[in-house]
Amino acid sequence: MSTVILAEKPSQARAYVDALQQNTKQSGYYEVSDPILPSDTTITFGFGHLVELAPPDDYDAKFKHWSLDNLPIFPEKYHFVVGADKQKQFKIVKKLLQAADTIIIATDSDREGSNIAWSIIKQAGAYTKNKTYQRLWINSLEKAAIREGFQHLRTGASDLPAYYEAQTRQISDWLVGMNASPLYTLLLRQAGVHGAYSIGRVQTPTLYMVYERDLAIKNFHPTPYLELQAQVQVEQQTFQAKLEPYQRFDDQKQLNTYMTTKNVQIGLQDGFIAGVDTTAKQTTSPRLFSLSSLQSAMNKQAHVSASETLKAVQALYEAKLLTYPRTDCQYITDQEFDYLLDNLTAYQALIPEEVVLDHLTANKRYINGDKVQEHHAIIMTKTIPTPAQLQKLTPLAQQIYDLVLRTTLAMFAQPYEYQETVIITQVGQALFKATGKVPTNPGWQVLLKQPLKEKKESKEPAVLPKVTQGQRVQVKLAATKKLTKAPIPFTEGTLITAMKTAGKTLEDADEQAILKEAEGIGTEATRANILEVLKKRQYLVTAKNQLHVSASGQTLCQAVSLQPLLTSPTMTAKWEAALKQIGQQQRTPNNFLGQIQKFVQKLVDEVPDQLGQSTTMQQQINLQKEAEAKQQAVANLGQCPVCQQGQIVDKGKFYGCTNYKAEQSCQFTLPKKWSSKALTPTIVKTLLMKGTTTKLKGFKSKKTGKSFQAKLQLKNGQLAFDFGK
């Protein structure tokens, strides 16, 4: 009876091997031996997605070239393929899986991991009734966690709903992408806009959120208004107070009417303290981290992208220092709380600050097993790194580990305590409110100090002087002119939050927790990748940590705006909720995919007329054409020396003529590297304009490897050296 353990990737397989007693490395797998496993056991692995959905031309060769006549593409049965670069490993895995009596799925403990494993098993023809399937489900790659996981395996059947959900998500994204992308691209090309446009079930509404924010900022017109503020003089001290309840005035006339009604005036006048209230207050530490909240925190604190944070957290997980990263949960169970408690002294030794950690009973704000479904919050593992081990981590990984460490320890710390004083000053019949805080116990704030760059933005109330109710004071009233402020551009951190809350961009984590019904768009595992795709396709651009939509992204957003279902975060969130119902066995994959097909058919039927009849779309197309023309003018390096008609442009791997076509002339090209020297656009411009360059350094001889200097010249359309003076 043979058993095969299927890991997601080589590093994960190696972690399993290291947790077991004996192993022998073979090509593409390990033979392992340990009392906790059956006698004949091997561990093999994929490279992430060994198996992927086939492209459209796998169904019919006609789909190789985009055509409106071929839309929509609705395969009767979906094909899956193995990439050419993964064939060798797949053959090894396939042979092992087919021969196995028991298969233990040990890919990442999430839906995507389940999809990867079952896709491999089915593609390998290893899904049969006479095999036993089991599932390893762990939150840490520590040796103890791995061994405990193998001793408490779940049934394979329990994992199938997660696979069905993830595969349905994969197929639905394929349906939208493979139909909507050619549809919009071809229609825009007919209108004279070049390039290929990518549409995604999740990426498009995400892009559209940034587009709407950009529009709101662009169309914003600041509105002037007036505030009535008071400077209260108490003996030798003064403090500022604002109108209570707060009110602002559209113009001087409105302010004058208010002042007349309340019997006040601009300038110095008598007043008195109408009320003084001092209350002892406290705040508890922030919630533990989910992946999204950690990505948002790192972007705010260090301007780190969501994908960079995920990559670093994944590395810390594989280093056995942090728990599973792709979690949407901000709670832990009693089990995690107990081991944190046991190791509290060792964790505390990793930070230099002196802090009292005496809250040693479980608090439901952080510890609630009912809130933990698949994975708990991101916390430290039982493995305590030494200072030397921490120093070996990348600076970003060190920063993330430190933040998770401090945030986790903060739940054991005392609350931040302060005295809050509220003073109400009355002038005439108008009331003015001032609030001040006096810290009495820093508590958890010793661990989570505010970053220096944020301190100047802090609006902490000032310490107020001691006053008594009824005390007479002098009050100087002033009308301050102000302007309304434009919306704030998205950052990756705030956009991740917006995706998670389906567009309800709440800054406060506690307010986010209240949104019980908001499923969000995308998943913890996919949001960072979605942002990377949008940046890679140059729809999103980043400047000073702010996200904006590029010219081509604006054209795409204008085009899809005519189809609200493509742009609505709420609808996408509802789709995500429906997909989760598949994982909960409350909906079938066919039911959901049927809805997606109806949506795609609607796009194919309606979009051609919508784009053709939209005047705003035509205006955007004209703007895009102008932008492309300017970009092309900048990109042109010079006239083609061969055909004398085309322009030489950067074609990616080489420089070539714009008149180049596969079937006919002009075949003139220039390499980007010549004898080991990079040929920059500046060098190429000079070469095309003058036929030769100045003497250049950095060439290397292929025979001797020695460096040399020379001029470059064009001779009969061919690049050559000129060794003359």
XYZ file of C-alpha atoms in Angstrom:
725
model
C 0.000 0.000 0.000
C 1.722 3.205 -1.188
C 1.071 6.766 -0.077
C 1.930 9.954 -1.976
C 2.026 13.364 -0.292
C 1.408 16.122 -2.859
C 2.993 19.478 -1.950
C 2.416 22.717 -3.843
C 6.051 23.595 -4.519
C 9.583 22.355 -3.794
C 10.163 24.573 -0.729
C 6.980 23.288 0.893
C 7.953 19.684 0.169
C 11.351 20.349 1.724
C 9.681 21.685 4.898
C 7.689 18.442 5.182
C 10.797 16.344 4.581
C 12.709 18.224 7.284
C 9.951 17.450 9.787
C 10.239 13.709 9.214
C 12.841 11.236 10.443
C 14.382 9.867 7.261
C 14.382 10.780 3.580
C 16.054 9.925 0.305
C 15.997 12.520 -2.480
C 15.028 11.327 -5.949
C 14.382 13.211 -9.171
C 11.187 15.204 -8.552
C 10.252 13.538 -5.244
C 11.456 12.255 -1.857
C 11.156 8.834 -0.308
C 10.394 9.379 3.385
C 10.126 7.267 6.501
C 8.577 8.141 9.868
C 6.376 6.313 12.427
C 3.580 8.859 11.887
C 3.321 7.877 8.189
C 2.561 4.619 6.346
C 5.626 2.550 5.483
C 5.725 3.223 1.711
C 5.431 7.020 1.467
C 6.798 9.559 -1.004
C 6.543 13.335 -1.152
C 6.278 15.009 -4.543
C 5.446 18.540 -5.591
C 4.160 20.876 -8.249
C 5.452 24.298 -9.256
C 2.305 26.054 -8.118
C -0.171 25.639 -10.984
C 1.133 22.631 -12.911
C -2.272 22.484 -14.597
C -3.989 25.493 -16.151
C -7.042 26.240 -18.265
C -6.369 25.771 -21.971
C -6.408 28.837 -24.259
C -9.338 29.253 -26.699
C -7.432 27.918 -29.714
C -7.114 24.577 -27.899
C -10.837 24.152 -28.584
C -10.772 25.414 -32.171
C -7.937 26.816 -34.292
C -10.170 29.684 -35.413
C -9.912 31.205 -31.934
C -6.173 31.765 -32.357
C -6.913 35.101 -34.044
C -9.420 37.409 -32.420
C -12.621 38.005 -34.342
C -15.951 39.496 -33.282
C -17.653 36.768 -35.326
C -16.234 34.102 -32.964
C -17.744 35.595 -29.805
C -18.934 34.439 -27.371
C -16.640 31.499 -26.601
C -18.521 28.998 -24.400
C -16.775 25.594 -24.282
C -19.070 22.648 -23.602
C -16.325 21.111 -21.489
C -13.300 22.987 -20.186
C -9.855 21.716 -21.150
C -6.829 21.839 -18.882
C -3.216 21.715 -20.027
C 0.285 21.434 -18.575
C 2.787 24.090 -19.629
C 5.769 22.950 -21.690
C 8.208 24.028 -18.954
C 6.355 21.892 -16.377
C 5.900 18.702 -18.394
C 8.885 16.910 -16.879
C 7.724 17.365 -13.284
C 4.115 16.600 -14.192
C 5.122 13.234 -15.654
C 6.880 12.358 -12.391
C 3.880 13.444 -10.314
C 1.437 11.675 -12.621
C 3.276 8.356 -12.384
C 3.444 8.548 -8.577
C -0.222 9.544 -8.174
C -1.484 6.831 -10.493
C 0.438 4.153 -8.585
C -0.600 5.409 -5.136
C -3.241 3.773 -2.967
C -3.532 6.881 -0.766
C -3.013 10.508 -1.810
C -2.489 13.150 0.874
C -3.183 16.648 -0.419
C -0.574 18.867 1.242
C -0.734 21.990 -0.900
C -1.372 25.371 0.762
C -4.285 25.195 3.176
C -6.643 27.389 1.194
C -9.051 27.186 -1.728
C -6.376 27.850 -4.309
C -4.184 25.135 -2.818
C -7.122 22.735 -3.069
C -7.662 23.748 -6.690
C -4.003 23.199 -7.541
C -3.974 19.714 -5.986
C -7.236 18.372 -7.376
C -6.481 19.805 -10.828
C -3.202 17.876 -10.846
C -4.877 14.703 -9.558
C -7.613 14.834 -12.194
C -5.251 15.768 -15.040
C -3.050 12.832 -14.007
C -6.033 10.460 -14.196
C -5.558 9.647 -10.509
C -9.085 10.406 -9.296
C -10.599 6.946 -8.907
C -12.923 5.148 -6.505
C -10.275 2.687 -5.353
C -7.958 5.351 -3.933
C -8.095 7.014 -0.517
C -7.757 10.808 -0.351
C -6.775 12.809 2.714
C -6.069 16.486 3.413
C -3.274 18.074 5.457
C -4.498 21.380 6.923
C -1.989 23.415 8.944
C -1.319 27.050 9.859
C 2.444 26.807 10.234
C 5.409 25.083 8.591
C 7.076 24.448 11.945
C 8.143 20.861 12.536
C 5.701 20.338 15.414
C 2.768 21.776 13.422
C 3.579 19.600 10.410
C 3.853 16.425 12.479
C 0.642 17.182 14.341
C -1.086 17.872 11.013
C -0.055 14.507 9.557
C -1.408 12.805 12.664
C -4.783 14.547 12.326
C -5.511 14.463 8.593
C -8.877 15.547 7.225
C -10.775 13.484 4.684
C -10.209 14.270 1.025
C -13.954 14.633 0.522
C -13.997 17.565 2.943
C -11.636 19.389 0.592
C -13.646 18.978 -2.614
C -16.079 21.904 -2.065
C -13.119 24.302 -1.740
C -11.758 22.911 -5.019
C -15.105 23.342 -6.780
C -15.321 26.929 -5.548
C -11.787 27.845 -6.626
C -12.107 26.156 -10.018
C -15.437 27.875 -10.651
C -13.774 31.208 -9.842
C -10.974 30.284 -12.254
C -13.385 29.348 -15.064
C -15.602 32.407 -14.535
C -12.545 34.661 -14.786
C -11.541 32.816 -17.975
C -15.006 33.324 -19.488
C -15.017 37.052 -18.798
C -11.413 37.578 -19.855
C -11.450 35.476 -23.030
C -14.666 37.104 -24.267
C -14.665 40.664 -22.957
C -10.981 41.364 -23.707
C -11.189 40.631 -27.458
C -14.645 42.251 -27.620
C -13.489 45.619 -26.296
C -10.063 45.469 -27.957
C -11.474 44.813 -31.442
C -14.196 47.449 -31.111
C -11.685 50.051 -29.928
C -9.340 49.127 -32.785
C -12.194 49.686 -35.226
C -12.500 53.158 -33.712
C -8.786 53.770 -34.280
C -7.355 53.010 -30.825
C -4.332 50.717 -30.862
C -3.258 48.116 -28.353
C -4.906 45.218 -26.540
C -7.290 45.824 -23.661
C -7.641 43.366 -20.819
C -10.967 42.939 -19.006
C -11.282 41.001 -15.754
C -14.168 40.084 -13.493
C -12.287 41.552 -10.508
C -9.540 43.688 -12.023
C -11.922 45.914 -14.000
C -14.110 47.068 -11.073
C -10.920 47.559 -9.063
C -9.498 49.808 -11.782
C -12.820 51.605 -12.037
C -12.761 52.510 -8.333
C -9.476 54.359 -8.898
C -10.860 55.918 -12.091
C -13.899 57.286 -10.236
C -11.668 58.671 -7.493
C -9.430 60.338 -10.101
C -12.504 61.861 -11.756
C -13.792 63.131 -8.426
C -10.420 64.802 -7.781
C -10.202 66.232 -11.320
C -13.742 67.615 -11.262
C -13.485 68.913 -7.727
C -13.937 72.641 -7.290
C -12.995 73.934 -3.838
C -15.799 75.767 -2.114
C -14.945 78.599 0.285
C -16.534 78.634 3.703
C -16.104 80.325 7.066
C -15.491 78.857 10.514
C -16.153 80.706 13.729
C -13.380 79.933 16.203
C -12.703 81.083 19.737
C -9.469 81.824 21.559
C -10.266 81.591 25.278
C -8.066 83.562 27.694
C -7.851 82.251 31.274
C -5.528 84.380 33.379
C -2.131 83.911 31.654
C -3.171 80.951 29.486
C -5.138 80.540 26.262
C -6.735 77.631 24.431
C -8.639 77.164 21.170
C -12.286 76.113 20.986
C -14.689 75.297 18.142
C -18.362 76.026 17.755
C -20.566 73.419 19.453
C -22.398 71.906 17.693
C -19.942 72.411 14.847
C -21.208 74.565 12.024
C -19.652 76.222 9.019
C -20.954 79.166 7.037
C -21.227 79.582 3.278
C -20.591 83.345 3.307
C -20.202 86.396 5.512
C -23.929 87.154 5.389
C -24.808 83.752 6.826
C -22.188 84.175 9.550
C -23.443 87.666 10.417
C -27.007 86.382 10.761
C -25.775 83.634 13.105
C -23.754 86.051 15.243
C -26.697 88.438 15.538
C -28.965 85.580 16.595
C -26.447 84.384 19.210
C -25.487 87.887 20.377
C -21.757 87.516 19.626
C -19.297 89.513 17.542
C -15.849 89.235 15.995
C -13.105 90.268 18.437
C -12.621 90.247 22.211
C -15.655 89.884 24.506
C -16.738 88.432 27.823
C -17.627 84.771 28.304
C -17.755 82.148 31.003
C -17.029 78.445 31.513
C -20.394 76.742 31.043
C -19.162 73.245 31.751
C -16.067 71.201 32.665
C -16.023 67.449 32.402
C -12.959 65.299 33.086
C -13.312 61.582 32.373
C -10.870 58.701 32.696
C -10.809 56.853 29.361
C -8.901 54.021 27.763
C -8.403 52.402 24.360
C -7.456 48.808 23.647
C -4.749 47.787 21.206
C -5.453 47.304 17.477
C -6.869 44.028 16.228
C -4.547 41.277 15.054
C -3.574 41.200 11.397
C -5.337 39.643 8.458
C -3.365 39.787 5.218
C -5.326 42.809 3.950
C -4.929 44.799 7.151
C -1.196 43.992 7.231
C -0.811 45.071 3.594
C -2.657 48.314 4.355
C -0.541 48.976 7.463
C 2.746 48.372 5.632
C 1.726 50.603 2.748
C 0.808 53.403 5.158
C 3.900 52.958 7.295
C 6.555 52.289 4.663
C 4.863 52.794 1.245
C 5.306 49.083 0.493
C 3.162 47.535 -2.264
C 0.640 44.828 -1.446
C 2.574 42.240 -3.466
C 5.867 43.096 -1.753
C 4.211 42.636 1.632
C 2.689 39.302 0.606
C 6.026 38.077 -0.747
C 7.807 39.000 2.494
C 5.105 37.443 4.705
C 5.224 34.277 2.595
C 9.002 34.147 3.110
C 8.507 34.532 6.878
C 5.941 31.712 6.772
C 8.384 29.463 4.907
C 11.062 30.452 7.430
C 8.662 29.125 10.100
C 8.511 32.513 11.872
C 4.956 33.638 11.022
C 1.730 31.685 10.592
C -0.159 31.191 7.323
C -0.329 34.542 5.474
C -3.371 34.349 3.169
C -5.967 34.752 5.880
C -8.940 37.100 6.068
C -9.369 36.531 9.814
C -8.271 38.855 12.641
C -8.899 36.374 15.468
C -7.041 33.420 16.983
C -8.291 30.449 18.977
C -7.500 29.465 22.567
C -4.858 27.075 21.235
C -2.789 29.884 19.671
C -3.351 32.114 22.703
C -1.965 29.403 24.982
C 1.287 28.975 23.070
C 1.718 32.755 22.800
C 1.277 32.941 26.560
C 3.813 30.162 27.123
C 6.414 31.988 25.017
C 5.601 35.531 26.137
C 8.925 36.155 27.886
C 10.916 34.966 24.851
C 8.888 37.161 22.479
C 9.296 40.165 24.768
C 13.056 39.726 24.708
C 12.984 40.559 20.966
C 11.967 44.176 21.618
C 14.052 46.795 23.444
C 11.182 48.659 25.117
C 10.114 48.014 28.697
C 6.408 47.212 28.692
C 4.094 45.528 31.188
C 2.395 42.447 29.707
C -0.021 41.417 32.435
C -3.311 40.886 30.568
C -3.007 37.114 30.585
C -6.626 36.067 30.142
C -8.281 35.576 26.746
C -10.054 38.671 25.418
C -12.783 38.092 22.835
C -11.587 41.118 20.915
C -8.682 38.912 19.775
C -9.420 35.311 20.837
C -12.635 33.886 19.457
C -12.678 30.387 18.001
C -16.161 30.935 16.560
C -14.721 33.630 14.271
C -11.924 31.385 12.958
C -13.107 29.310 10.000
C -10.123 28.254 7.888
C -7.124 30.206 9.178
C -6.524 32.411 12.181
C -4.877 35.847 12.222
C -1.222 36.300 11.270
C 0.869 35.886 14.433
C 4.301 34.599 15.420
C 4.929 30.866 15.484
C 6.457 29.028 18.438
C 9.851 29.375 16.764
C 11.679 32.274 18.435
C 14.347 33.734 16.141
C 17.716 34.792 17.514
C 18.988 38.332 16.786
C 21.415 36.786 14.283
C 18.572 34.995 12.477
C 16.563 38.205 12.313
C 19.550 40.042 10.847
C 19.688 37.527 7.991
C 16.155 38.485 6.919
C 15.593 41.195 4.337
C 14.964 44.672 5.814
C 11.302 44.429 4.754
C 10.875 40.988 6.347
C 12.458 42.320 9.571
C 10.070 45.277 9.552
C 7.019 43.061 9.003
C 8.027 40.541 11.651
C 8.581 43.395 14.114
C 5.149 44.893 13.353
C 3.345 41.547 13.721
C 5.313 40.832 16.913
C 4.431 44.185 18.484
C 0.786 44.047 17.414
C 0.416 40.546 18.854
C 2.168 41.417 22.126
C 0.008 44.534 22.434
C -3.053 42.417 23.275
C -1.225 41.311 26.462
C -0.384 44.912 27.392
C -2.391 47.286 29.509
C -4.799 49.635 27.718
C -3.702 53.119 26.780
C -5.233 55.282 29.513
C -5.781 59.022 29.569
C -7.795 61.762 31.197
C -10.059 63.514 28.712
C -11.173 67.031 29.620
C -13.996 68.769 27.774
C -14.481 72.486 28.401
C -17.601 74.273 27.161
C -17.248 78.051 26.956
C -20.306 80.261 26.465
C -20.240 83.602 24.705
C -23.635 85.212 24.377
C -25.858 82.280 23.433
C -23.100 80.497 21.468
C -21.177 77.534 22.856
C -17.578 76.615 22.023
C -16.000 73.233 22.782
C -12.362 72.352 23.530
C -11.107 68.834 24.197
C -7.798 67.882 25.791
C -6.072 64.621 26.631
C -3.586 63.899 29.382
C -2.011 60.398 29.125
C -1.941 58.561 32.444
C -0.675 55.149 31.273
C 0.897 54.603 27.830
C 0.082 50.867 27.985
C 0.250 49.162 24.576
C 1.316 52.407 22.862
C 4.840 51.763 24.114
C 4.908 48.890 21.622
C 3.185 50.591 18.714
C 4.624 54.046 18.516
C 3.281 56.363 15.845
C 5.704 56.581 12.875
C 7.642 59.859 12.798
C 6.264 60.911 9.402
C 2.719 60.651 10.737
C 3.263 62.575 13.979
C 2.967 65.975 12.341
C -0.392 64.922 10.912
C -1.655 63.958 14.379
C -4.599 65.963 15.699
C -4.145 65.114 19.368
C -5.985 67.730 21.491
C -3.789 70.029 23.548
C -3.493 69.893 27.334
C -6.065 72.344 28.686
C -5.640 74.719 31.662
C -7.509 74.134 34.899
C -10.825 76.011 34.983
C -13.994 75.890 37.076
C -17.593 76.002 36.012
C -18.942 79.550 36.019
C -15.468 81.108 35.798
C -15.414 84.375 33.827
C -13.078 84.439 30.818
C -12.176 86.649 27.886
C -12.961 85.205 24.455
C -11.600 86.422 21.138
C -13.768 85.298 18.227
C -12.384 85.097 14.699
C -13.835 84.042 11.364
C -11.385 81.797 9.532
C -11.629 81.447 5.761
C -11.226 77.880 4.546
C -11.735 75.773 1.411
C -13.326 72.357 1.081
C -10.761 69.654 0.307
C -10.684 67.330 -2.680
C -10.991 63.568 -2.177
C -7.714 61.851 -1.336
C -6.139 59.673 -4.072
C -6.027 55.943 -3.472
C -2.879 54.263 -2.228
C -2.369 50.522 -2.478
C -3.202 50.307 1.202
C -6.506 52.165 0.947
C -7.383 50.387 -2.308
C -6.857 46.987 -0.662
C -9.238 48.161 2.065
C -11.726 49.372 -0.550
C -11.583 45.984 -2.305
C -12.179 44.161 0.967
C -15.164 46.338 1.841
C -16.633 46.326 -1.677
C -15.928 50.012 -2.147
C -16.933 51.100 1.352
C -13.595 52.719 2.085
C -13.570 52.867 5.852
C -10.245 53.786 7.412
C -11.112 52.429 10.856
C -10.527 48.700 11.334
C -13.278 48.482 13.948
C -15.778 49.981 11.503
C -14.696 47.440 8.890
C -15.455 44.637 11.347
C -19.018 45.913 11.636
C -19.623 45.342 7.928
C -20.925 41.829 8.433
C -22.381 41.423 4.972
C -19.547 42.924 2.913
C -17.763 40.049 1.159
C -15.467 42.345 -0.790
C -14.031 41.827 -4.250
C -11.240 39.358 -4.850
C -9.810 37.256 -2.035
C -6.954 37.664 0.423
C -4.861 35.480 -1.876
C -5.631 37.384 -5.114
C -5.924 41.104 -4.311
C -2.191 41.835 -4.399
C -1.846 40.020 -7.729
C -4.776 41.981 -9.194
C -3.024 45.246 -8.387
C 0.221 43.944 -9.899
C -1.605 42.952 -13.111
C -3.156 46.424 -13.389
C 0.255 48.043 -12.893
C 1.999 45.651 -15.292
C -0.569 46.399 -17.994
C 0.055 50.090 -17.291
C -3.564 50.842 -16.437
C -2.512 51.926 -12.954
C 0.504 54.138 -12.311
C 2.085 54.886 -8.942
C 3.494 58.264 -7.998
C 4.556 59.114 -4.430
C 2.596 56.119 -3.141
C -0.584 57.366 -4.852
C -2.430 55.362 -7.489
C -3.824 56.950 -10.645
C -5.301 55.626 -13.888
C -3.205 56.016 -17.051
C -4.523 57.352 -20.381
C -5.128 53.841 -21.734
C -6.758 52.893 -18.427
C -9.078 55.897 -18.749
C -10.096 54.782 -22.234
C -10.846 51.303 -20.925
C -12.843 52.663 -17.969
C -14.834 54.973 -20.211
C -15.650 52.020 -22.459
C -16.743 49.665 -19.676
C -18.705 52.399 -17.874
C -21.575 51.646 -20.256
C -21.859 48.202 -18.621
C -22.403 48.765 -14.869
C -22.035 45.068 -14.041
C -18.415 45.247 -15.235
C -17.606 48.218 -13.017
C -19.701 47.660 -9.902
C -17.713 46.570 -6.814
C -21.022 45.644 -5.190
C -21.938 43.239 -7.999
C -18.463 41.721 -7.953
C -18.779 41.292 -4.189
C -22.088 39.496 -4.728
C -20.348 37.192 -7.197
C -17.677 36.467 -4.586
C -20.430 35.703 -2.066
C -22.041 33.320 -4.571
C -18.693 31.596 -5.113
C -18.343 31.119 -1.364
C -21.768 29.483 -1.390
C -20.303 26.860 -3.733
C -17.633 26.156 -1.104
C -20.420 25.859 1.456
C -22.337 23.499 -0.866
C -25.282 25.903 -1.088
C -24.898 26.528 -4.831
C -23.618 24.483 -7.768
C -20.778 25.506 -10.106
C -23.072 25.123 -13.128
C -25.567 27.539 -11.600
C -22.912 30.229 -11.169
C -21.224 29.665 -14.540
C -24.650 29.878 -16.189
C -25.035 33.368 -14.729
C -21.596 34.378 -15.981
C -22.421 33.107 -19.486
C -25.616 35.188 -19.522
C -23.561 38.199 -18.493
C -20.977 37.572 -21.241
C -23.734 37.142 -23.835
C -25.192 40.466 -22.695
C -21.830 42.136 -23.292
C -21.490 40.651 -26.782
C -25.037 41.739 -27.685
C -24.966 45.256 -26.268
C -21.424 46.660 -26.245
C -20.941 47.195 -30.037
C -23.934 49.540 -30.283
C -23.145 51.203 -26.958
C -19.611 52.135 -27.980
C -20.696 53.262 -31.432
C -23.472 55.535 -30.143
C -21.685 57.085 -27.149
C -20.484 60.648 -27.774
C -18.448 60.681 -24.534
C -16.750 57.486 -25.671
C -15.898 59.066 -29.014
C -14.402 62.049 -27.199
C -12.258 59.724 -25.084
C -11.161 57.810 -28.200
C -10.058 61.084 -29.813
C -8.080 61.960 -26.669
C -6.491 58.498 -26.725
C -5.539 58.895 -30.380
C -3.857 62.208 -29.609
C -2.006 60.637 -26.678
C -0.875 57.715 -28.844
C 0.314 60.089 -31.576
C 2.387 62.077 -29.057
C 3.759 58.880 -27.554
C 4.656 57.579 -31.006
C 6.421 60.834 -31.866
C 8.536 60.526 -28.726
C 9.165 56.835 -29.395
C 10.406 57.413 -32.953
C 14.195 57.238 -32.929
C 14.713 58.283 -36.547
C 13.917 57.514 -40.162
C 14.530 53.992 -41.427
C 17.764 54.014 -43.488
C 16.525 51.175 -45.709
C 12.929 51.897 -46.788
C 13.208 55.658 -46.090
C 9.500 55.651 -45.116
C 9.091 54.011 -41.733
C 10.376 55.132 -38.355
C 12.711 53.133 -36.121
C 11.057 52.344 -32.771
C 11.698 50.181 -29.721
C 10.067 46.800 -30.378
C 10.961 45.224 -27.055
C 13.874 42.883 -27.786
C 15.230 44.973 -30.673
C 14.807 48.247 -32.582
C 12.885 47.941 -35.837
C 11.052 49.697 -38.642
C 7.375 50.617 -38.273
C 6.866 49.319 -41.832
C 7.860 45.836 -40.766
C 5.284 43.151 -41.587
C 5.601 39.388 -41.517
C 4.575 39.042 -45.177
C 6.495 41.942 -46.730
C 9.320 44.476 -46.304
C 10.877 46.383 -44.355
C 13.086 43.958 -42.427
C 15.570 46.505 -41.034
C 16.437 45.991 -37.351
C 19.102 47.035 -34.876
C 20.082 44.952 -31.847
C 19.791 46.262 -28.297
C 23.201 44.832 -27.451
C 26.270 44.698 -29.704
C 29.470 42.986 -28.577
C 28.245 43.075 -24.951
C 27.493 46.830 -25.064
C 23.912 48.054 -24.631
C 22.779 50.281 -27.496
C 20.691 52.970 -25.824
C 17.983 54.966 -27.654
C 20.371 57.962 -27.594
C 23.071 55.970 -29.406
C 20.544 54.707 -31.970
C 19.204 58.240 -32.589
C 22.719 59.500 -33.289
C 23.459 56.531 -35.549
C 20.296 57.057 -37.619
C 20.786 60.818 -37.878
C 24.514 60.917 -38.709
C 25.218 57.386 -39.958
C 27.951 57.041 -37.344
C 28.559 57.591 -33.628
C 31.362 59.041 -31.579
C 33.888 56.582 -30.129
C 32.127 54.383 -27.576
C 33.565 52.410 -24.664
C 32.411 49.061 -23.291
C 32.606 46.676 -26.252
C 34.025 43.207 -25.574
C 35.807 40.887 -27.960
C 34.071 37.510 -28.402
C 37.439 35.797 -28.898
C 39.544 37.315 -26.143
C 36.919 38.793 -23.821
C 38.916 42.034 -23.699
C 37.207 45.418 -23.696
C 37.760 47.878 -26.546
C 36.553 51.216 -27.953
C 35.136 51.912 -31.398
C 32.666 53.940 -33.390
C 29.519 52.393 -34.826
C 28.379 53.039 -38.375
C 25.664 51.994 -40.784
C 26.952 50.483 -44.050
C 24.313 49.546 -46.619
C 21.752 49.122 -43.872
C 24.090 46.975 -41.776
C 25.607 47.779 -38.389
C 29.412 47.742 -38.354
C 32.441 48.929 -36.355
C 34.497 51.914 -37.428
C 38.009 51.752 -35.924
C 39.148 54.967 -37.578
C 40.216 58.007 -35.578
